[in-house]
Each structure stands twice: as structure tokens, then as C-alpha cells.
CSV table of C-alpha atoms in Angstrom, one decimal:
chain,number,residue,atom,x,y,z
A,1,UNK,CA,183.2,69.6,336.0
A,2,UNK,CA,185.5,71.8,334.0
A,3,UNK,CA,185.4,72.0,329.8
A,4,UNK,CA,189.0,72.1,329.6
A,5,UNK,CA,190.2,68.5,330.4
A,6,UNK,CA,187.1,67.4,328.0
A,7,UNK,CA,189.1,67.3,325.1
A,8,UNK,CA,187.5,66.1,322.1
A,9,UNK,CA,184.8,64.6,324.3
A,10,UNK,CA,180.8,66.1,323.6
A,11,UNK,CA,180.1,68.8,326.2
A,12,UNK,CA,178.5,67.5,329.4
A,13,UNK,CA,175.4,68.7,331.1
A,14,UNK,CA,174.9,68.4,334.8
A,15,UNK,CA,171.5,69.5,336.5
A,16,UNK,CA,172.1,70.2,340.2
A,17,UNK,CA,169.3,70.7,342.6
A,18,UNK,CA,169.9,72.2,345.6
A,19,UNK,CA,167.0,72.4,348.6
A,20,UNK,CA,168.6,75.0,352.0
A,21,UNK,CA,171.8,75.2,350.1
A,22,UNK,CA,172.3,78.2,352.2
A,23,UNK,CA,173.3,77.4,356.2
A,24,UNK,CA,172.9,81.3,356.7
A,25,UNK,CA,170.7,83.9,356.5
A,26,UNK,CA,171.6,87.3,356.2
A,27,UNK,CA,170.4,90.4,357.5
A,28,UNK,CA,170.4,94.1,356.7
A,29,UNK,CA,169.8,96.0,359.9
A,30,UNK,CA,169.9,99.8,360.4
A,31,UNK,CA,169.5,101.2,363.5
A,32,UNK,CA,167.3,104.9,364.3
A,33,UNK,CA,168.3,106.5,367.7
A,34,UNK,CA,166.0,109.0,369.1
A,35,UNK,CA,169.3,111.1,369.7
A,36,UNK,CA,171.1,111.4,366.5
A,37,UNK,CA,174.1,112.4,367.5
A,38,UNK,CA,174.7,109.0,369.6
A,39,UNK,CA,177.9,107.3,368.0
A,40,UNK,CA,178.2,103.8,368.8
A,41,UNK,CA,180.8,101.4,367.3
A,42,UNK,CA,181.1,97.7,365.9
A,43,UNK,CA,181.7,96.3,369.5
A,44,UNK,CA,179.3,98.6,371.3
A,45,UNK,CA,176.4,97.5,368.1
A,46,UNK,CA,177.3,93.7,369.1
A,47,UNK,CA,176.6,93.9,372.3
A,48,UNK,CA,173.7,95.5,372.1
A,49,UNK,CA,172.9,92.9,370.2
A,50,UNK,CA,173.4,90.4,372.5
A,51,UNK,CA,172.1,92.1,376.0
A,52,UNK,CA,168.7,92.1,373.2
A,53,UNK,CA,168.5,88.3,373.3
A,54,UNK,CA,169.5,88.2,376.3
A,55,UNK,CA,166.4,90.2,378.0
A,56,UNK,CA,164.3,87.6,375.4
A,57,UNK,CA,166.1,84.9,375.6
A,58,UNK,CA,168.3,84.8,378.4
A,59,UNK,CA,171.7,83.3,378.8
A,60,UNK,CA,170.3,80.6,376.6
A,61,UNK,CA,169.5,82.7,374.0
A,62,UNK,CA,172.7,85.1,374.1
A,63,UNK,CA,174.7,82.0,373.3
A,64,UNK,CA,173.2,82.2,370.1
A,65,UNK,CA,175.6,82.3,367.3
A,66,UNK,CA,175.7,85.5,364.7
A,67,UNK,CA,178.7,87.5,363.4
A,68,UNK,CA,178.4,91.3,362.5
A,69,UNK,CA,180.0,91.5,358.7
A,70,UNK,CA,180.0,94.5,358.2
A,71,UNK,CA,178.8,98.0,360.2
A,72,UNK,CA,178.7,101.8,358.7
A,73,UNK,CA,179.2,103.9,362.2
A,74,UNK,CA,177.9,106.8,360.1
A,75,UNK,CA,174.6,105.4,358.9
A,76,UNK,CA,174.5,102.3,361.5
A,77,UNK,CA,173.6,100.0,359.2
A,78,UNK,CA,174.9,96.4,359.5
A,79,UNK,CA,174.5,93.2,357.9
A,80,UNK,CA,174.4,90.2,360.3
A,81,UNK,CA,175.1,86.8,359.5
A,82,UNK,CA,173.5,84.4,362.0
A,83,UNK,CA,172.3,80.4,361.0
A,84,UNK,CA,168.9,79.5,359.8
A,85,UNK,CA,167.9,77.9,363.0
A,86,UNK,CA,168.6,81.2,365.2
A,87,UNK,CA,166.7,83.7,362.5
A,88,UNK,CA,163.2,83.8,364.3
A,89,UNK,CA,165.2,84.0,367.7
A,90,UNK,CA,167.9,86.8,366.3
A,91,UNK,CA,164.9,88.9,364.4
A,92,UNK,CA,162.5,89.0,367.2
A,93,UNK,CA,164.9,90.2,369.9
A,94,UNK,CA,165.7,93.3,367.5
A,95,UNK,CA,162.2,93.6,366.8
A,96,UNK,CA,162.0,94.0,370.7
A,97,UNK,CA,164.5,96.0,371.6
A,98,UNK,CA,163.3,99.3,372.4
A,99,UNK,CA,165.5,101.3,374.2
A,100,UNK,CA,169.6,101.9,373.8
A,101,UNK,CA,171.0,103.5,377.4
A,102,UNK,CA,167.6,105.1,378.2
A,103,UNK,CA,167.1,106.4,374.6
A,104,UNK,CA,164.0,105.3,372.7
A,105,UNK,CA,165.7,103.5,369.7
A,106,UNK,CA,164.2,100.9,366.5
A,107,UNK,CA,166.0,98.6,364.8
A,108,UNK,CA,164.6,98.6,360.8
A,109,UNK,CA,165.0,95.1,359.4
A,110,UNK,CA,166.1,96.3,355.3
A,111,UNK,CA,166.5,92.9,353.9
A,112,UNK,CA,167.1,89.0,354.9
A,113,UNK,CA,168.2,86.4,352.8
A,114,UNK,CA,169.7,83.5,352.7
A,115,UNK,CA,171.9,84.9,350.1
A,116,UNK,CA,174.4,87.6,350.5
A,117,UNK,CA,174.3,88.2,347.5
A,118,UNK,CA,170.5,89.5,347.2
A,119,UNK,CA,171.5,92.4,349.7
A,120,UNK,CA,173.4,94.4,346.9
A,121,UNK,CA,170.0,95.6,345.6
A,122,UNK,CA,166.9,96.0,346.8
A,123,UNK,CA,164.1,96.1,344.7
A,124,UNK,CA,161.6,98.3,347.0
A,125,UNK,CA,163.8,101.5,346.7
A,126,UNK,CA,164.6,101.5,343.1
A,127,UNK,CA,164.4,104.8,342.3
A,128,UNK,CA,162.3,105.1,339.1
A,129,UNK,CA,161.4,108.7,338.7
B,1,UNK,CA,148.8,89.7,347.5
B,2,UNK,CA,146.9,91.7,350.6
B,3,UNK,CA,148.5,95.0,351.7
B,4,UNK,CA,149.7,95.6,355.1
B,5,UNK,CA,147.7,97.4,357.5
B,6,UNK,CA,148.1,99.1,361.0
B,7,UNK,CA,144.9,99.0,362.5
B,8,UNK,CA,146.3,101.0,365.8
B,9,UNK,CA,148.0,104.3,366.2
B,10,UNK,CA,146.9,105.7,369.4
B,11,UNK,CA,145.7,109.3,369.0
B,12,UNK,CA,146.8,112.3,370.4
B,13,UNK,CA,146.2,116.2,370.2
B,14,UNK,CA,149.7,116.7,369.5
B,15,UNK,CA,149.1,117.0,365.3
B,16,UNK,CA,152.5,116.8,364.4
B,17,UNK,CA,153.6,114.0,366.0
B,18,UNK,CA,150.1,111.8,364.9
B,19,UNK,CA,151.8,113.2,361.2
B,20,UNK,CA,155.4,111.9,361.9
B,21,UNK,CA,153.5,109.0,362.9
B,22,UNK,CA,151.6,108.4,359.7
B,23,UNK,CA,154.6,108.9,357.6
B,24,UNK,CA,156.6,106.4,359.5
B,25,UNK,CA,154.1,104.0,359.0
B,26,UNK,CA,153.7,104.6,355.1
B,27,UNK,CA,157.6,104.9,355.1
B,28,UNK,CA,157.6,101.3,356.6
B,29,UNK,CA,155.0,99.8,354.3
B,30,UNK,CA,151.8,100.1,355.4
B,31,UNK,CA,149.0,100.9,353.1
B,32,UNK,CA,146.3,101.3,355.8
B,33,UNK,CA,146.6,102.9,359.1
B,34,UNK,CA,143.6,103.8,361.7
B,35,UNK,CA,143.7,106.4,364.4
B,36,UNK,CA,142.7,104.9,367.9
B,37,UNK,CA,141.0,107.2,370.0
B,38,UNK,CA,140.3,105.4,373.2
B,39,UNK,CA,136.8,106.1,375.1
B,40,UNK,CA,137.5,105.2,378.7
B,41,UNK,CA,133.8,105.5,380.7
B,42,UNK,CA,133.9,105.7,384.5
B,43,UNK,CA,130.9,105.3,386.7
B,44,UNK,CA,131.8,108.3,388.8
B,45,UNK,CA,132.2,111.2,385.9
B,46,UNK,CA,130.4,111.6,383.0
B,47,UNK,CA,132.7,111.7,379.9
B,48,UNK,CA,132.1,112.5,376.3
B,49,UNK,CA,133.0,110.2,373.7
B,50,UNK,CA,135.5,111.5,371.7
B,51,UNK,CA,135.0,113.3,368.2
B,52,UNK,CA,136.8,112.0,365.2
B,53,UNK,CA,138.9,115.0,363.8
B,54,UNK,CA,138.6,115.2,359.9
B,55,UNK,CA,142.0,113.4,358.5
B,56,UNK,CA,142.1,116.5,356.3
B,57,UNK,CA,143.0,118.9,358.8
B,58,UNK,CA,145.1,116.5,360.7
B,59,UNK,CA,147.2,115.5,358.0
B,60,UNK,CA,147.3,117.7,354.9
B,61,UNK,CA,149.4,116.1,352.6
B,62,UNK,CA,148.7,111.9,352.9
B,63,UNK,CA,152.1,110.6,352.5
B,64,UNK,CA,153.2,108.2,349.8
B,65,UNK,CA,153.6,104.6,350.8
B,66,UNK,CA,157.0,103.1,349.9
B,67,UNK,CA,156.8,100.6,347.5
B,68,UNK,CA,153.5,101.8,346.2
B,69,UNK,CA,152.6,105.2,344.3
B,70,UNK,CA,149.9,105.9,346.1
B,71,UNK,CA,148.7,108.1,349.3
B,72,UNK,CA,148.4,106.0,352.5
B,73,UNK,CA,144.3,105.4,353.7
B,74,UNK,CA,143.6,106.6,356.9
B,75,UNK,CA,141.0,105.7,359.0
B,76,UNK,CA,139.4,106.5,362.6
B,77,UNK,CA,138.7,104.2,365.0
B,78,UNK,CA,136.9,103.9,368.7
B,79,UNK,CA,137.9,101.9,371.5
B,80,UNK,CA,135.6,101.4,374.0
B,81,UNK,CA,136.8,100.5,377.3
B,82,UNK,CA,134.3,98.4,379.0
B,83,UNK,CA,134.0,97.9,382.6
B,84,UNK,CA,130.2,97.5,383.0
B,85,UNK,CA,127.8,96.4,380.0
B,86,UNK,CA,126.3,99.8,380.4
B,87,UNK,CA,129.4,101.2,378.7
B,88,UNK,CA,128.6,100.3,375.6
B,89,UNK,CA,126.0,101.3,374.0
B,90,UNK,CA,124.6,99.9,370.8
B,91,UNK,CA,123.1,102.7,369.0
B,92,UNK,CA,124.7,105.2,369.9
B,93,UNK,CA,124.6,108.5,367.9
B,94,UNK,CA,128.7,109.1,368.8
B,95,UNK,CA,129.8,105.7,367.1
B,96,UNK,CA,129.0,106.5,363.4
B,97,UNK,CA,131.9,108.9,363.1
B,98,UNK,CA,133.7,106.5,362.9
B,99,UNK,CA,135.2,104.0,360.5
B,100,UNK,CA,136.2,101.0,363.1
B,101,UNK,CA,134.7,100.0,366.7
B,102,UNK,CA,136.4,98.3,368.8
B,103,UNK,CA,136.2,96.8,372.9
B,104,UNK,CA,138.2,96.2,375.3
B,105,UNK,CA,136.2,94.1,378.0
B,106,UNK,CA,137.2,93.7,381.4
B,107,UNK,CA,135.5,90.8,382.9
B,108,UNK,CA,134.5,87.0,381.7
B,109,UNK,CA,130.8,88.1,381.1
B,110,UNK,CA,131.1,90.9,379.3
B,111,UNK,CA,133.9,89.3,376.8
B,112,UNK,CA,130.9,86.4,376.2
B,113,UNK,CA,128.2,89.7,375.8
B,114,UNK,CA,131.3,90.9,373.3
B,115,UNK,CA,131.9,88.4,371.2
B,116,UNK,CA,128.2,87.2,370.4
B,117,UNK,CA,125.9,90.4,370.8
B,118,UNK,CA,128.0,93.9,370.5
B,119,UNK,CA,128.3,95.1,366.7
B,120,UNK,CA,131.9,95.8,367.2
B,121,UNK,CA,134.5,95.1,364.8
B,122,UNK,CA,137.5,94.1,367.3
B,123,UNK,CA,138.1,93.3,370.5
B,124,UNK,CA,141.1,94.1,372.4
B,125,UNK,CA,143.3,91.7,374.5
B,126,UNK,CA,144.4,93.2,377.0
B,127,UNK,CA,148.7,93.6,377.1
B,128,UNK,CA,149.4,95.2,380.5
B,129,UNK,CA,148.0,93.1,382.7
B,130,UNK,CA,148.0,89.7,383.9
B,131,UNK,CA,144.6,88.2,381.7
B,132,UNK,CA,141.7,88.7,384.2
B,133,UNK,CA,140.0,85.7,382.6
B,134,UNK,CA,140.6,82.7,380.6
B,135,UNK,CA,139.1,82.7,377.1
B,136,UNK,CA,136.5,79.8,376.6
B,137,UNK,CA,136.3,78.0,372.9
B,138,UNK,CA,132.1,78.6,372.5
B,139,UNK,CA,132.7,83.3,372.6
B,140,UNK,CA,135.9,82.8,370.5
B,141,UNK,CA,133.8,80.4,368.5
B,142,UNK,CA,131.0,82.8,367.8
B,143,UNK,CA,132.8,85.6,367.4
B,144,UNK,CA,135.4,83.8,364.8
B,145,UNK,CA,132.0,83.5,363.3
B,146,UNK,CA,130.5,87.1,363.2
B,147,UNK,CA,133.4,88.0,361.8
B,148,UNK,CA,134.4,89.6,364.8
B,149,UNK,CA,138.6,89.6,365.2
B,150,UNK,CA,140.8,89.9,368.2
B,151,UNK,CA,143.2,92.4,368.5
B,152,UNK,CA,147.0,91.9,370.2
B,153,UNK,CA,148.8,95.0,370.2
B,154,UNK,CA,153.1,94.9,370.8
B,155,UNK,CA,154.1,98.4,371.9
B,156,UNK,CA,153.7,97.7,375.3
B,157,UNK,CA,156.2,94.9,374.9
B,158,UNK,CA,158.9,97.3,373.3
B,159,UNK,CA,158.5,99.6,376.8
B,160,UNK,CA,159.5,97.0,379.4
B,161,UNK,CA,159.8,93.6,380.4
B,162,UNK,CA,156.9,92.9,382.6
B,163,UNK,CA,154.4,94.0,379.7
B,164,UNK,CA,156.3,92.2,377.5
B,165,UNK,CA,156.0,88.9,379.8
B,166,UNK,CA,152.2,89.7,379.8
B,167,UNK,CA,151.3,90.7,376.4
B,168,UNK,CA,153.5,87.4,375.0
B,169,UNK,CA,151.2,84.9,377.9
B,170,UNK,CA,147.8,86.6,377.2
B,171,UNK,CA,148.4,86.4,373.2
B,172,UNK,CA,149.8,82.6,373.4
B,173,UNK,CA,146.6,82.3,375.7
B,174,UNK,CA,144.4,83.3,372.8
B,175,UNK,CA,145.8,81.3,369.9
B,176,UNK,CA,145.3,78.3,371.6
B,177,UNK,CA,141.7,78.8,372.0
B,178,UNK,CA,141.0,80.7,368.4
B,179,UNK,CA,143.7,78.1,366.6
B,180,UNK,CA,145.4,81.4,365.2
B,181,UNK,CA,142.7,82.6,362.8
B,182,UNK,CA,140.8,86.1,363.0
B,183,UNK,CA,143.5,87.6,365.2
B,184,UNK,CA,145.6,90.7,364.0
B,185,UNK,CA,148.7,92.2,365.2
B,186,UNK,CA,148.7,96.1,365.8
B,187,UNK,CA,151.2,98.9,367.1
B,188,UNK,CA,149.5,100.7,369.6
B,189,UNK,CA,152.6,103.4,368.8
B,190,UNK,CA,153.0,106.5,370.6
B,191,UNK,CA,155.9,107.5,369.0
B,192,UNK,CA,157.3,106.8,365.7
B,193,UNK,CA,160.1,104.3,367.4
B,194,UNK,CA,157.7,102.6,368.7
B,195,UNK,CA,156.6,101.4,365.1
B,196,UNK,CA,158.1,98.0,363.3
B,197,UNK,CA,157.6,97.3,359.8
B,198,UNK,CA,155.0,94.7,358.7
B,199,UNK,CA,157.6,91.7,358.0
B,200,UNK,CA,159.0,92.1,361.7
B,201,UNK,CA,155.5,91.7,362.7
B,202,UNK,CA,154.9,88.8,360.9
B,203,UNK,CA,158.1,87.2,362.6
B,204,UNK,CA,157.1,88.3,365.8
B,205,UNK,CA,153.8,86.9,365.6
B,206,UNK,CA,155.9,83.5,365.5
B,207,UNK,CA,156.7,84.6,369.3
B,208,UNK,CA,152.7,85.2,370.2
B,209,UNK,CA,152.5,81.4,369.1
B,210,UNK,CA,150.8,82.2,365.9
B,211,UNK,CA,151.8,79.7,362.2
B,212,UNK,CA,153.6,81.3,359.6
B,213,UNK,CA,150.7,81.6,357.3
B,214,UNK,CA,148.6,82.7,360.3
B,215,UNK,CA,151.1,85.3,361.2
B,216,UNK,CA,151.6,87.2,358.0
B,217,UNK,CA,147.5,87.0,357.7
B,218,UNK,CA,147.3,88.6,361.2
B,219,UNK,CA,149.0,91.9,359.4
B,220,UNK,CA,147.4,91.8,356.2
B,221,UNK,CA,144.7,89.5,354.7
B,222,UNK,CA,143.0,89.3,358.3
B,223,UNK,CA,143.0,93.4,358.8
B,224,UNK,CA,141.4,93.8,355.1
B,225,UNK,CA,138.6,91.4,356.2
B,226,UNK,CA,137.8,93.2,359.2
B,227,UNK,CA,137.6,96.7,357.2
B,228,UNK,CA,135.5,95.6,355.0
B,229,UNK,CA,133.3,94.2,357.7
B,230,UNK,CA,132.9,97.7,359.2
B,231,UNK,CA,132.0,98.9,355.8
B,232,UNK,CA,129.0,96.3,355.4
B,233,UNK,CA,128.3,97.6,359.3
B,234,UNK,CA,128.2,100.9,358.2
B,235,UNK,CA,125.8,100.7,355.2
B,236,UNK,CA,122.3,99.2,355.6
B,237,UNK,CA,123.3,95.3,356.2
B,238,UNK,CA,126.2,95.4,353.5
B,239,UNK,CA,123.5,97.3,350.6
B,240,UNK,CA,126.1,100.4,349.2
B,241,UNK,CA,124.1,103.6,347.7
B,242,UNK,CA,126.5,105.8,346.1
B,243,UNK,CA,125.5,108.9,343.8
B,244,UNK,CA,128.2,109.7,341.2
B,245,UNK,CA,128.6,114.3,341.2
B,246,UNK,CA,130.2,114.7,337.7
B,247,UNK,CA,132.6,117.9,338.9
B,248,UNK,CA,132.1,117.8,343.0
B,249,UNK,CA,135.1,116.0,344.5
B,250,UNK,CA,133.6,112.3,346.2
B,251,UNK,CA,132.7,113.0,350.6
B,252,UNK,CA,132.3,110.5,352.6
B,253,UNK,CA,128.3,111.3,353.7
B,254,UNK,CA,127.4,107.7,355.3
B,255,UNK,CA,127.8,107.1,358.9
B,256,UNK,CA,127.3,103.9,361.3
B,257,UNK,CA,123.4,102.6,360.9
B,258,UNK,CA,123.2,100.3,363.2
């Protein structure tokens, strides 16, 4: 309800509650290679990605919808955008994963939220000092 | 709120990687980690249990825990790796050197002699192997009442698929027949890669069949029980005697008395 067709009328209030007004969670992934040199880009990260839940999952599992936002190639950090219902499925298979092309690799879970918002900032590495 | 612990980093000579291993774990979160050192008898050679090495000279400089300004705890910790009942030995000298004691049985009787008579702290679940026995309610039962806790450890599923098919079978095998409490989730990490940080646990224990309450207890509340019942193990029944030196720095002088 906008204020500005409200002429002359008292303002209005409105209380809203919203319960899972999010359909997504969001996820702040980076990726640490044993080889730091290894480049990989968006496409190469996204499947990855899915050969992970695939090996969990299977074909079932690969079919599972999530879309790569946004990747740094020089960092390998990504945020991941996958619905509610596939988190637990979509976090464990990169919990999992353990190995990129023979390589011992780890995939370090920043944030998740159901916000993509809350992933600007992140309260544990506030630098202080 | 508990703090996340790590009650498994397997030990080995090599000082700076157990170092690079430590500081990935307090870079991850963890405010508690223990050295494993595994003690693996055989009938046909006589072994030595291992020697805990002081954490001072292993690690110099504790590193800070992210999120917290202050040094990560380190402890040490046996495994036992029991094939015969003769393996372990309950008042053993060897033992009190160290902070946890754990058992990894082999066989359907001695998992039972486990659970209800050994003064251990945890017993490992086997992850690498097809489970050699199924685990009755009355053991889990007992020990769930000693204040005993079971141990499922995920490295071995990171490494390849047949471990990981085992370790997810034998751990779902377990919560069934302990309902999901006194279990915790360790790394049983090699190499710093092989580390995940304490929320990816938590969502993994989802996978092991665990609840979500259960699952974030398995990596904190659960571990903090089962410290402090190695420190009540390690004084007279639970009674603490400590002597306050004015200027001499505070050294750890009591061992296991079992």
C-alpha cells in the first residue's frame, strides 16, 4: 500500500507475517585445491558440482536443481542458489566430495541463508583489532 | 551454546603436518581437538603402546580459534584396537598419559565386554568394513548409560565410494539401535583436506540418519560430555585436588587412576 494515493486519509498500518517466505537458500562456497595453481572455470565448477551429487545421489540426485550466481576464478568462491528442499542433498554432496581430477580438494561451506542478502557480511570475520 | 569439538585427528610423526592440521581445525571452528594415536596389538609381535608426545613440543604456538580469542585445547587420545579381550587391559600403567580412551572392538562379544565393563570413553564404529556384527539394544543400552559414547568417523567416506557406502550403512545401523543420542561425529583427518567445518558435520550427520538436534549435539554438546567424563575417570571417581603455586605456571601432574 503506497502513502501517496492516501491523500488526506490517516496513515495505514499493515503487519505482515511471513513463515519460509524465502523458496531458496543460498550458499557461499569456496573451494581449496591441494594444487594451487589448478584454474578451473564457471562451467568446469558446475560440473563438478553435479558429477558430486551424482556419486551421492545418482542420476536422481544430479537432476537436482541449483544455479551458480556468481563464481571468482581467482579465489573460487561461489555463491549457489539451490531450493530449500535440495539444501541437505546439495550441502552433503560438497561436504563429500574429496577429490577434483585425482587432486585432494575441500569444499568450505562460508555462509547459507535463505537470504541473499545476509551473505554481504559475515559476522565471524569481522575484523576487530 | 557448546563449542565444537574434533575428538579425532589421527597422529603422525610428521610434526608439521599434525600443526597444519591443528590450525585448519581452529581455522574451521573448532575449539577442541584430540590427537588419536592408534594402538593396534597383534598376537604374533609384541608392541608398545604408544607415548603421548607433550603438545608443547609438538605445537609451539596453539593457534587462535576463529570466532573466538582464544588458543585451541588440545588433547591426546588412545585407541585401542581390540581383537582379543586380552588387548585391553584395564589398569594399565600406559593409559594415564593420556586424556581420552577409546576401542575399537572387533567381534559381537567383545563390543558387549565394551560397552558394560571397559573404563573407556568411546568406542569406535568401525567405517571400512562391512559391520562384522549387528548392534543389540541391551550393550548400547548400558553403555548410553555409563556414559560411554560411540564414535562415527567421515574421512574414510571423503576417500572413496565403497568406504563411503560402508561408513553411511554401519552409522545408520547404529542410530537405529542408540535412537541418535551419545554418538559423535569425528574426522579421522590425515591431511588438512580431509577436514570439514563443524556445520557441514552437522548436515552430514542428517545423511548418517541422525535428527537435527541430535546431529549438531553429535559435534558439540555430546563431545563436551564425553571430556568431561574422562576427567571424572581420571581423578579419584570424579573428587578434583588441585594446589594453587602463586608464581609457577599450572602442569598438568594427574594421570589416569583407574
Amino acid at each position: 500500500m503506497s502513502c501517496a494515493d492516501t491523500k488526506g486519509k490517516p496513515a495505514l498500518y499493515q503487519r505482515v507475517v511471513l513463515k519460509n517466505a524465502s523458496p531458496y537458500h543460498y550458499m557461499k562456497v569456496c573451494l581449496v585445491l591441494e594444487d594451487e595453481s589448478t584454474r578451473l572455470n564457471a562451467v568446469d565448477l558446475k560440473q563438478f558440482i553435479i558429477s558430486g551429487l551424482d556419486s551421492l545421489y545418482g542420476e536422481v540426485g544430479a537432476a537436482l536443481n541449483f544455479d551458480l550466481l556468481k563464481y571468482d576464478e581467482d579465489t573460487l568462491t561461489a555463491f549457489l542458489r539451490v531450493y530449500s528442499k535440495g539444501l541437505v542433498k546439495l550441502w552433503s554432496s560438497l561436504t563429500l566430495l574429496g577429490s577434483y581430477q585425482k587432486q585432494a580438494c575441500a569444499f568450505r561451506v562460508l555462509q547459507v541463508s535463505p537470504f541473499l542478502l545476509a551473505l554481504t557480511g559475515n559476522s565471524r570475520e569481522l575484523q576487530l583489532d | 551454546m557448546s563449542v565444537f569439538m574434533d575428538l579425532n585427528l589421527v597422529y603422525s610423526p610428521d610434526s608439521s603436518r599434525l600443526q597444519r592440521l591443528v590450525e585448519t581445525a581452529a581455522h574451521l571452528g573448532y575449539s577442541t581437538v584430540a590427537i588419536n594415536y592408534v594402538y593396534e596389538p597383534t598376537a604374533k609381535k609384541k608392541q608398545d603402546i604408544p607415548a603421548p608426545r607433550l603438545i608443547k613440543d609438538l605445537i609451539p604456538e596453539l593457534p587462535i580459534v576463529q570466532g573466538r580469542s582464544r588458543p585451541i585445547r588440545v588433547l591426546n587420545r588412545l585407541t585401542v584396537m581390540m581383537s582379543d579381550s586380552s588387548h585391553f587391559r584395564a589398569t594399565a600403567a600406559e593409559y594415564r598419559g593420556f586424556d581420552l580412551l577409546a576401542v575399537q572392538p572387533t567381534t559381537e562379544k567383545l563390543f558387549h565386554a565394551a560397552c558394560m565393563i571397559c573404563d573407556v570413553d568411546i568406542i569406535c564404529i568401525s567405517v571400512t568394513e562391512k559391520l562384522p556384527f549387528i548392534f543389540k539394544r541391551a550393550p548400547v543400552n548400558g553403555a548410553t548409560e555409563r556414559g560411554v559414547v560411540f564414535e562415527v568417523s567421515y574421512a574414510a567416506a571423503l576417500r572413496d565410494s565403497t568406504r563411503r557406502r560402508y561408513t553411511i550403512a554401519n552409522s545408520t545401523a547404529l542410530m537405529e539401535s542408540c535412537r541418535g543420542r551419545n554418538v559423535i561425529l569425528s574426522s579421522a583427518a590425515e591431511t588438512p583436506l580431509e577436514l570439514r567445518g563443524p556445520y557441514d558435520i552437522t548436515n552430514l550427520g542428517l545423511l548418517f540418519g541422525l535428527t537435527d538436534g541430535d546431529s549438531k549435539d553429535a559435534v558439540s554438546s555430546s563431545c563436551r560430555s564425553v571430556v568431561l567424563h574422562a576427567e571424572s575417570q581420571e581423578t579419584a571417581s570424579g573428587i578434583i585436588y588441585t594446589v594453587q603455586h602463586p608464581e609457577a605456571p599450572p602442569t598438568k601432574t594427574t594421570g589416569r587412576h583407574r
